C-alpha atoms as a PDB file:
ATOM      1  CA  MET A   1    -154.425-265.590-244.934  1.00  0.00           C
ATOM      2  CA  ALA A   2    -156.154-267.122-241.986  1.00  0.00           C
ATOM      3  CA  CYS A   3    -158.802-264.481-242.024  1.00  0.00           C
ATOM      4  CA  ASP A   4    -159.071-264.375-245.487  1.00  0.00           C
ATOM      5  CA  VAL A   5    -159.916-268.209-244.959  1.00  0.00           C
ATOM      6  CA  ARG A   6    -162.908-267.372-242.391  1.00  0.00           C
ATOM      7  CA  TYR A   7    -163.945-265.012-243.670  1.00  0.00           C
ATOM      8  CA  SER A   8    -165.273-267.293-247.330  1.00  0.00           C
ATOM      9  CA  PHE A   9    -166.472-270.501-244.992  1.00  0.00           C
ATOM     10  CA  LEU A  10    -168.590-267.516-243.821  1.00  0.00           C
ATOM     11  CA  LEU A  11    -169.757-266.269-246.660  1.00  0.00           C
ATOM     12  CA  ILE A  12    -169.866-269.732-248.248  1.00  0.00           C
ATOM     13  CA  SER A  13    -172.414-271.528-245.403  1.00  0.00           C
ATOM     14  CA  ILE A  14    -174.632-267.935-246.126  1.00  0.00           C
ATOM     15  CA  CYS A  15    -174.820-268.761-249.295  1.00  0.00           C
ATOM     16  CA  LEU A  16    -175.064-272.678-249.414  1.00  0.00           C
ATOM     17  CA  ARG A  17    -178.175-271.694-246.735  1.00  0.00           C
ATOM     18  CA  SER A  18    -179.864-270.637-249.339  1.00  0.00           C
ATOM     19  CA  THR A  19    -179.482-272.784-251.808  1.00  0.00           C
ATOM     20  CA  SER A  20    -181.559-276.655-252.619  1.00  0.00           C
ATOM     21  CA  TRP A  21    -180.155-278.471-250.657  1.00  0.00           C
ATOM     22  CA  ALA A  22    -179.141-276.374-247.274  1.00  0.00           C
ATOM     23  CA  ASP A  23    -181.841-278.525-245.419  1.00  0.00           C
ATOM     24  CA  THR A  24    -179.164-281.438-245.510  1.00  0.00           C
ATOM     25  CA  MET A  25    -177.089-279.552-243.184  1.00  0.00           C
ATOM     26  CA  VAL A  26    -174.089-280.303-245.667  1.00  0.00           C
ATOM     27  CA  GLN A  27    -170.337-278.813-243.623  1.00  0.00           C
ATOM     28  CA  VAL A  28    -167.814-277.001-245.143  1.00  0.00           C
ATOM     29  CA  THR A  29    -164.969-279.052-244.528  1.00  0.00           C
ATOM     30  CA  PRO A  30    -161.332-276.383-245.720  1.00  0.00           C
ATOM     31  CA  LEU A  31    -158.044-278.041-247.733  1.00  0.00           C
ATOM     32  CA  ILE A  32    -155.161-275.740-247.940  1.00  0.00           C
ATOM     33  CA  GLY A  33    -153.145-277.248-251.128  1.00  0.00           C
ATOM     34  CA  ALA A  34    -149.746-275.433-252.347  1.00  0.00           C
ATOM     35  CA  VAL A  35    -149.219-274.381-256.212  1.00  0.00           C
ATOM     36  CA  GLY A  36    -147.136-277.837-257.775  1.00  0.00           C
ATOM     37  CA  ASN A  37    -148.282-279.341-255.305  1.00  0.00           C
ATOM     38  CA  GLU A  38    -150.686-282.450-255.807  1.00  0.00           C
ATOM     39  CA  VAL A  39    -154.461-282.246-253.079  1.00  0.00           C
ATOM     40  CA  ILE A  40    -157.197-285.679-252.324  1.00  0.00           C
ATOM     41  CA  ILE A  41    -161.018-284.319-252.223  1.00  0.00           C
ATOM     42  CA  GLN A  42    -163.302-286.715-250.560  1.00  0.00           C
ATOM     43  CA  CYS A  43    -166.089-287.522-252.337  1.00  0.00           C
ATOM     44  CA  ALA A  44    -168.165-289.011-250.201  1.00  0.00           C
ATOM     45  CA  THR A  45    -171.759-290.217-248.891  1.00  0.00           C
ATOM     46  CA  ASP A  46    -172.976-292.900-245.703  1.00  0.00           C
ATOM     47  CA  LYS A  47    -176.364-293.100-248.703  1.00  0.00           C
ATOM     48  CA  THR A  48    -176.342-296.449-250.096  1.00  0.00           C
ATOM     49  CA  PRO A  49    -176.768-297.550-253.185  1.00  0.00           C
ATOM     50  CA  GLN A  50    -176.233-295.411-255.625  1.00  0.00           C
ATOM     51  CA  ASP A  51    -175.955-295.166-259.275  1.00  0.00           C
ATOM     52  CA  GLY A  52    -173.098-292.402-260.280  1.00  0.00           C
ATOM     53  CA  VAL A  53    -171.806-289.057-259.014  1.00  0.00           C
ATOM     54  CA  TYR A  54    -171.033-285.418-260.314  1.00  0.00           C
ATOM     55  CA  MET A  55    -168.166-283.188-258.930  1.00  0.00           C
ATOM     56  CA  TYR A  56    -168.635-280.191-258.991  1.00  0.00           C
ATOM     57  CA  LYS A  57    -166.852-276.639-258.451  1.00  0.00           C
ATOM     58  CA  GLN A  58    -168.212-272.855-258.062  1.00  0.00           C
ATOM     59  CA  GLU A  59    -165.896-270.300-258.143  1.00  0.00           C
ATOM     60  CA  GLY A  60    -166.447-267.435-255.921  1.00  0.00           C
ATOM     61  CA  ALA A  61    -169.724-265.298-255.693  1.00  0.00           C
ATOM     62  CA  ASN A  62    -170.099-267.199-259.415  1.00  0.00           C
ATOM     63  CA  LYS A  63    -173.051-268.634-258.994  1.00  0.00           C
ATOM     64  CA  ASN A  64    -172.429-270.954-261.555  1.00  0.00           C
ATOM     65  CA  LYS A  65    -171.324-274.448-261.429  1.00  0.00           C
ATOM     66  CA  GLN A  66    -169.236-276.366-263.398  1.00  0.00           C
ATOM     67  CA  LYS A  67    -169.283-279.540-263.625  1.00  0.00           C
ATOM     68  CA  VAL A  68    -165.934-281.133-263.131  1.00  0.00           C
ATOM     69  CA  PHE A  69    -166.797-284.981-263.668  1.00  0.00           C
ATOM     70  CA  TYR A  70    -169.112-288.000-263.547  1.00  0.00           C
ATOM     71  CA  TYR A  71    -167.987-291.133-262.157  1.00  0.00           C
ATOM     72  CA  TYR A  72    -170.255-294.428-262.985  1.00  0.00           C
ATOM     73  CA  LYS A  73    -170.863-297.502-260.861  1.00  0.00           C
ATOM     74  CA  ASP A  74    -169.242-299.834-263.517  1.00  0.00           C
ATOM     75  CA  ASP A  75    -166.325-297.406-262.822  1.00  0.00           C
ATOM     76  CA  SER A  76    -165.705-295.447-266.091  1.00  0.00           C
ATOM     77  CA  PHE A  77    -165.027-291.942-265.502  1.00  0.00           C
ATOM     78  CA  THR A  78    -165.706-288.882-267.417  1.00  0.00           C
ATOM     79  CA  PRO A  79    -163.888-285.801-267.017  1.00  0.00           C
ATOM     80  CA  LYS A  80    -166.706-283.056-267.533  1.00  0.00           C
ATOM     81  CA  SER A  81    -164.373-279.924-268.574  1.00  0.00           C
ATOM     82  CA  THR A  82    -160.845-280.049-270.833  1.00  0.00           C
ATOM     83  CA  MET A  83    -159.478-277.966-268.413  1.00  0.00           C
ATOM     84  CA  TYR A  84    -159.148-281.644-266.033  1.00  0.00           C
ATOM     85  CA  LYS A  85    -159.140-284.213-268.477  1.00  0.00           C
ATOM     86  CA  ALA A  86    -155.318-284.353-266.958  1.00  0.00           C
ATOM     87  CA  LYS A  87    -155.277-283.459-263.748  1.00  0.00           C
ATOM     88  CA  VAL A  88    -158.102-284.915-262.057  1.00  0.00           C
ATOM     89  CA  HIS A  89    -158.389-288.654-261.309  1.00  0.00           C
ATOM     90  CA  VAL A  90    -160.513-291.111-259.261  1.00  0.00           C
ATOM     91  CA  ASP A  91    -159.437-293.414-256.263  1.00  0.00           C
ATOM     92  CA  GLY A  92    -162.249-295.686-254.229  1.00  0.00           C
ATOM     93  CA  LYS A  93    -165.363-297.100-255.545  1.00  0.00           C
ATOM     94  CA  ILE A  94    -168.919-295.303-254.839  1.00  0.00           C
ATOM     95  CA  PRO A  95    -169.770-294.185-252.231  1.00  0.00           C
ATOM     96  CA  ASN A  96    -166.525-293.981-250.880  1.00  0.00           C
ATOM     97  CA  LEU A  97    -164.121-291.584-253.740  1.00  0.00           C
ATOM     98  CA  ASN A  98    -161.047-289.983-253.850  1.00  0.00           C
ATOM     99  CA  ALA A  99    -161.184-287.221-256.436  1.00  0.00           C
ATOM    100  CA  ILE A 100    -157.019-286.220-256.463  1.00  0.00           C
ATOM    101  CA  PHE A 101    -155.583-283.062-258.400  1.00  0.00           C
ATOM    102  CA  SER A 102    -152.463-282.491-259.419  1.00  0.00           C
ATOM    103  CA  ASN A 103    -150.211-279.766-259.882  1.00  0.00           C
ATOM    104  CA  VAL A 104    -152.608-277.413-258.114  1.00  0.00           C
ATOM    105  CA  ASN A 105    -153.063-273.767-259.747  1.00  0.00           C
ATOM    106  CA  VAL A 106    -154.426-270.486-257.972  1.00  0.00           C
ATOM    107  CA  THR A 107    -157.535-271.205-260.397  1.00  0.00           C
ATOM    108  CA  ASP A 108    -158.604-274.122-258.580  1.00  0.00           C
ATOM    109  CA  ILE A 109    -159.657-271.965-255.965  1.00  0.00           C
ATOM    110  CA  GLY A 110    -162.817-272.226-255.163  1.00  0.00           C
ATOM    111  CA  LEU A 111    -166.141-274.751-253.803  1.00  0.00           C
ATOM    112  CA  TYR A 112    -166.072-278.836-254.401  1.00  0.00           C
ATOM    113  CA  TRP A 113    -168.834-281.196-253.808  1.00  0.00           C
ATOM    114  CA  CYS A 114    -170.248-283.884-254.585  1.00  0.00           C
ATOM    115  CA  GLU A 115    -173.551-284.760-256.364  1.00  0.00           C
ATOM    116  CA  PHE A 116    -174.917-288.274-256.648  1.00  0.00           C
ATOM    117  CA  ASN A 117    -177.626-290.028-257.789  1.00  0.00           C
ATOM    118  CA  LEU A 118    -179.568-292.758-257.721  1.00  0.00           C
ATOM    119  CA  GLU A 119    -182.293-292.528-261.157  1.00  0.00           C
ATOM    120  CA  ASP A 120    -183.279-289.437-260.085  1.00  0.00           C
ATOM    121  CA  LYS A 121    -182.648-288.812-256.224  1.00  0.00           C
ATOM    122  CA  ILE A 122    -179.644-286.749-255.674  1.00  0.00           C
ATOM    123  CA  THR A 123    -177.603-287.010-253.095  1.00  0.00           C
ATOM    124  CA  VAL A 124    -175.207-284.289-251.906  1.00  0.00           C
ATOM    125  CA  GLY A 125    -172.293-285.121-250.396  1.00  0.00           C
ATOM    126  CA  THR A 126    -168.866-284.036-249.092  1.00  0.00           C
ATOM    127  CA  VAL A 127    -168.570-280.377-249.370  1.00  0.00           C
ATOM    128  CA  THR A 128    -164.631-278.834-249.536  1.00  0.00           C
ATOM    129  CA  TRP A 129    -163.498-275.458-249.847  1.00  0.00           C
ATOM    130  CA  LEU A 130    -160.082-275.738-251.626  1.00  0.00           C
ATOM    131  CA  TRP A 131    -157.787-273.148-251.224  1.00  0.00           C
ATOM    132  CA  ILE A 132    -154.407-272.717-252.878  1.00  0.00           C
ATOM    133  CA  GLU A 133    -151.459-271.237-252.115  1.00  0.00           C
ATOM    134  CA  GLU A 134    -148.095-269.550-253.319  1.00  0.00           C
ATOM    135  CA  LYS A 135    -144.857-271.580-252.382  1.00  0.00           C
ATOM    136  CA  LYS A 136    -142.720-270.065-249.696  1.00  0.00           C
ATOM    137  CA  GLU A 137    -140.047-269.505-251.900  1.00  0.00           C
ATOM    138  CA  ASN A 138    -142.194-267.016-254.594  1.00  0.00           C
ATOM    139  CA  LYS A 139    -143.594-265.288-250.597  1.00  0.00           C
ATOM    140  CA  ARG A 140    -140.419-264.532-249.843  1.00  0.00           C
ATOM    141  CA  LYS A 141    -139.093-263.142-252.748  1.00  0.00           C
ATOM    142  CA  GLU A 142    -142.363-260.886-253.130  1.00  0.00           C
ATOM    143  CA  THR A 143    -141.005-260.145-248.984  1.00  0.00           C
ATOM    144  CA  GLU A 144    -138.161-259.036-251.412  1.00  0.00           C
ATOM    145  CA  ASP A 145    -138.542-256.984-253.266  1.00  0.00           C
ATOM    146  CA  ASN A 146    -141.281-254.956-250.932  1.00  0.00           C
ATOM    147  CA  LYS A 147    -138.686-254.618-248.761  1.00  0.00           C
ATOM    148  CA  LYS A 148    -136.311-252.901-251.153  1.00  0.00           C
ATOM    149  CA  CYS A 149    -136.977-248.572-250.447  1.00  0.00           C
ATOM    150  CA  PRO A 150    -138.771-246.868-253.098  1.00  0.00           C
ATOM    151  CA  GLU A 151    -136.863-244.623-256.215  1.00  0.00           C
ATOM    152  CA  ASP A 152    -137.355-240.817-254.106  1.00  0.00           C
ATOM    153  CA  PRO A 153    -138.067-239.261-257.655  1.00  0.00           C
ATOM    154  CA  ARG A 154    -136.451-236.192-256.091  1.00  0.00           C
ATOM    155  CA  VAL A 155    -133.038-237.949-256.123  1.00  0.00           C
ATOM    156  CA  THR A 156    -133.342-238.075-260.070  1.00  0.00           C
ATOM    157  CA  ILE A 157    -134.088-234.744-260.357  1.00  0.00           C
ATOM    158  CA  ILE A 158    -131.390-233.860-258.736  1.00  0.00           C
ATOM    159  CA  VAL A 159    -128.752-236.305-260.495  1.00  0.00           C
ATOM    160  CA  ILE A 160    -130.304-234.839-263.585  1.00  0.00           C
ATOM    161  CA  VAL A 161    -130.650-231.734-263.163  1.00  0.00           C
ATOM    162  CA  CYS A 162    -126.598-231.986-262.373  1.00  0.00           C
ATOM    163  CA  ALA A 163    -125.750-233.597-264.973  1.00  0.00           C
ATOM    164  CA  VAL A 164    -127.725-230.739-267.061  1.00  0.00           C
ATOM    165  CA  MET A 165    -125.477-228.097-265.539  1.00  0.00           C
ATOM    166  CA  LEU A 166    -121.746-229.834-265.531  1.00  0.00           C
ATOM    167  CA  LEU A 167    -122.122-230.127-269.718  1.00  0.00           C
ATOM    168  CA  LEU A 168    -123.055-226.882-269.644  1.00  0.00           C
ATOM    169  CA  CYS A 169    -120.294-226.089-268.205  1.00  0.00           C
ATOM    170  CA  ILE A 170    -118.230-228.095-269.612  1.00  0.00           C
ATOM    171  CA  ILE A 171    -119.786-226.326-274.053  1.00  0.00           C
ATOM    172  CA  GLY A 172    -118.945-223.060-272.467  1.00  0.00           C
ATOM    173  CA  PHE A 173    -115.069-224.673-271.479  1.00  0.00           C
ATOM    174  CA  VAL A 174    -114.298-225.567-275.042  1.00  0.00           C
ATOM    175  CA  PHE A 175    -116.114-222.534-276.525  1.00  0.00           C
ATOM    176  CA  VAL A 176    -113.803-220.241-274.699  1.00  0.00           C
ATOM    177  CA  ILE A 177    -110.670-222.049-275.277  1.00  0.00           C
ATOM    178  CA  LEU A 178    -112.011-222.241-279.146  1.00  0.00           C
ATOM    179  CA  LYS A 179    -112.549-218.258-279.030  1.00  0.00           C
ATOM    180  CA  VAL A 180    -109.178-218.431-277.733  1.00  0.00           C
ATOM    181  CA  LYS A 181    -107.627-219.873-279.946  1.00  0.00           C
ATOM    182  CA  GLY A 182    -109.306-217.557-282.662  1.00  0.00           C
ATOM    183  CA  CYS A 183    -108.439-214.961-281.828  1.00  0.00           C
ATOM    184  CA  ARG A 184    -104.698-216.111-281.769  1.00  0.00           C
ATOM    185  CA  GLY A 185    -104.999-217.155-285.201  1.00  0.00           C
ATOM    186  CA  ASN A 186    -106.033-214.361-286.497  1.00  0.00           C
ATOM    187  CA  LYS A 187    -104.199-211.668-285.840  1.00  0.00           C
ATOM    188  CA  LYS A 188    -101.270-210.866-288.157  1.00  0.00           C
ATOM    189  CA  TYR A 189     -97.377-209.649-287.411  1.00  0.00           C
ATOM    190  CA  SER A 190     -96.018-206.573-288.322  1.00  0.00           C
ATOM    191  CA  PRO A 191     -92.585-205.208-288.121  1.00  0.00           C
ATOM    192  CA  SER A 192     -91.663-202.803-285.546  1.00  0.00           C
ATOM    193  CA  ASN A 193     -88.598-201.358-287.460  1.00  0.00           C
ATOM    194  CA  GLN A 194     -90.482-199.187-290.413  1.00  0.00           C
ATOM    195  CA  PRO A 195     -89.313-197.778-292.697  1.00  0.00           C
ATOM    196  CA  SER A 196     -90.321-193.782-292.217  1.00  0.00           C
ATOM    197  CA  ASP A 197     -92.130-191.284-295.063  1.00  0.00           C
ATOM    198  CA  SER A 198     -89.030-189.603-295.527  1.00  0.00           C
ATOM    199  CA  VAL A 199     -87.079-192.105-296.636  1.00  0.00           C
ATOM    200  CA  TYR A 200     -88.897-192.718-298.794  1.00  0.00           C
ATOM    201  CA  GLU A 201     -88.806-189.463-299.602  1.00  0.00           C
ATOM    202  CA  GLU A 202     -85.139-188.976-299.710  1.00  0.00           C
ATOM    203  CA  MET A 203     -84.749-191.835-302.366  1.00  0.00           C
ATOM    204  CA  LYS A 204     -87.380-190.749-304.286  1.00  0.00           C
ATOM    205  CA  ARG A 205     -85.261-187.870-304.787  1.00  0.00           C
ATOM    206  CA  SER A 206     -81.787-188.853-305.295  1.00  0.00           C
ATOM    207  CA  ASN A 207     -83.455-191.208-307.798  1.00  0.00           C
ATOM    208  CA  SER A 208     -84.139-188.541-309.338  1.00  0.00           C
ATOM    209  CA  ASP A 209     -81.133-186.855-310.266  1.00  0.00           C
ATOM    210  CA  GLY A 210     -79.391-189.290-311.593  1.00  0.00           C
ATOM    211  CA  LEU A 211     -77.060-190.359-308.794  1.00  0.00           C
ATOM    212  CA  PRO A 212     -77.425-193.358-307.220  1.00  0.00           C
ATOM    213  CA  SER A 213     -76.841-193.858-303.225  1.00  0.00           C
ATOM    214  CA  VAL A 214     -76.303-195.604-301.183  1.00  0.00           C
ATOM    215  CA  ARG A 215     -78.209-195.129-297.394  1.00  0.00           C
ATOM    216  CA  THR A 216     -77.051-195.769-294.414  1.00  0.00           C
ATOM    217  CA  PHE A 217     -79.734-195.957-291.880  1.00  0.00           C
ATOM    218  CA  ILE A 218     -78.147-195.997-288.509  1.00  0.00           C
ATOM    219  CA  ASN A 219     -81.819-194.554-286.676  1.00  0.00           C
ATOM    220  CA  PRO A 220     -84.747-192.783-288.415  1.00  0.00           C
ATOM    221  CA  ASP A 221     -83.486-189.478-286.666  1.00  0.00           C
ATOM    222  CA  TYR A 222     -80.089-189.371-288.483  1.00  0.00           C
ATOM    223  CA  GLN A 223     -78.863-190.463-291.815  1.00  0.00           C
ATOM    224  CA  SER A 224     -75.538-190.901-293.134  1.00  0.00           C
ATOM    225  CA  THR A 225     -74.754-191.559-297.162  1.00  0.00           C
ATOM    226  CA  LYS A 226     -71.895-191.623-299.510  1.00  0.00           C
ATOM    227  CA  PRO A 227     -71.328-191.443-302.983  1.00  0.00           C
ATOM    228  CA  LEU A 228     -70.758-194.155-305.307  1.00  0.00           C
ATOM    229  CA  ARG A 229     -67.794-194.407-307.319  1.00  0.00           C
END
C-alpha cells in the first residue's frame, strides 16, 4: 500500500508540473483515511487578503476537475456538488480553513486543492492527496477468504462419477429382484401324479358296456376292479 501511495505521489508531481500553477512550487501533502471515518483537509494560503476560496477535486489521471464548494469571506458556504452537500463543512476563517469530510469512502480518493481569489487574481493554496483504506475488519475477512483452499474441480468430477455408478448399481439390483419375482409368479402348479391315458381308456370302455365299476389305483402298473352288486 505504501508503495502504491508513493507512486501516486510521483505521478501527481509530474502532472502538477504541467499545470498552469506549477511555477508556485506547490507541495503535495498525503492524507490517509479509513472508510466510514472523518478526515480534515487543510485549505490555506499565506497570501492575504482574499475574497473567497474554491476547493477542487481531481480523480486519478482525469484532467477534469470537480468543484467541491465555494467559501466567501462573509462566512457563506456554498456546496458545488450534491455528493458533498451533506458531507463537507468548513471550520475556520479565510485564509486558513479546514474542510471536514465525514463518513468517507473509496469514492473520495483523489487530489484536493484550494484556489483563493482576490478579484481576478488566483492563488493556489495547499494541495492534498487523499487515500481511503478499508477497515481492518474488512481486510482481515478478505485475507481469511483468500486463504481458503479453492475447490479442486477434479474432486467434484470424481464425486459425481461415483454417485452415478452407485445409482446405476441400485437400479440394476432392483431390476434383478423384480425379474426373479416375476418368473416365480408366472410358474403354474401341476399335480405330481396325473392319471395315464390308459386309465381314461379303460373307464370309457367300462361305461360303454353298461357296467359301472369302481377302480382303485394303487399304481399306474397295477389295477384291481370289483363289480358293484
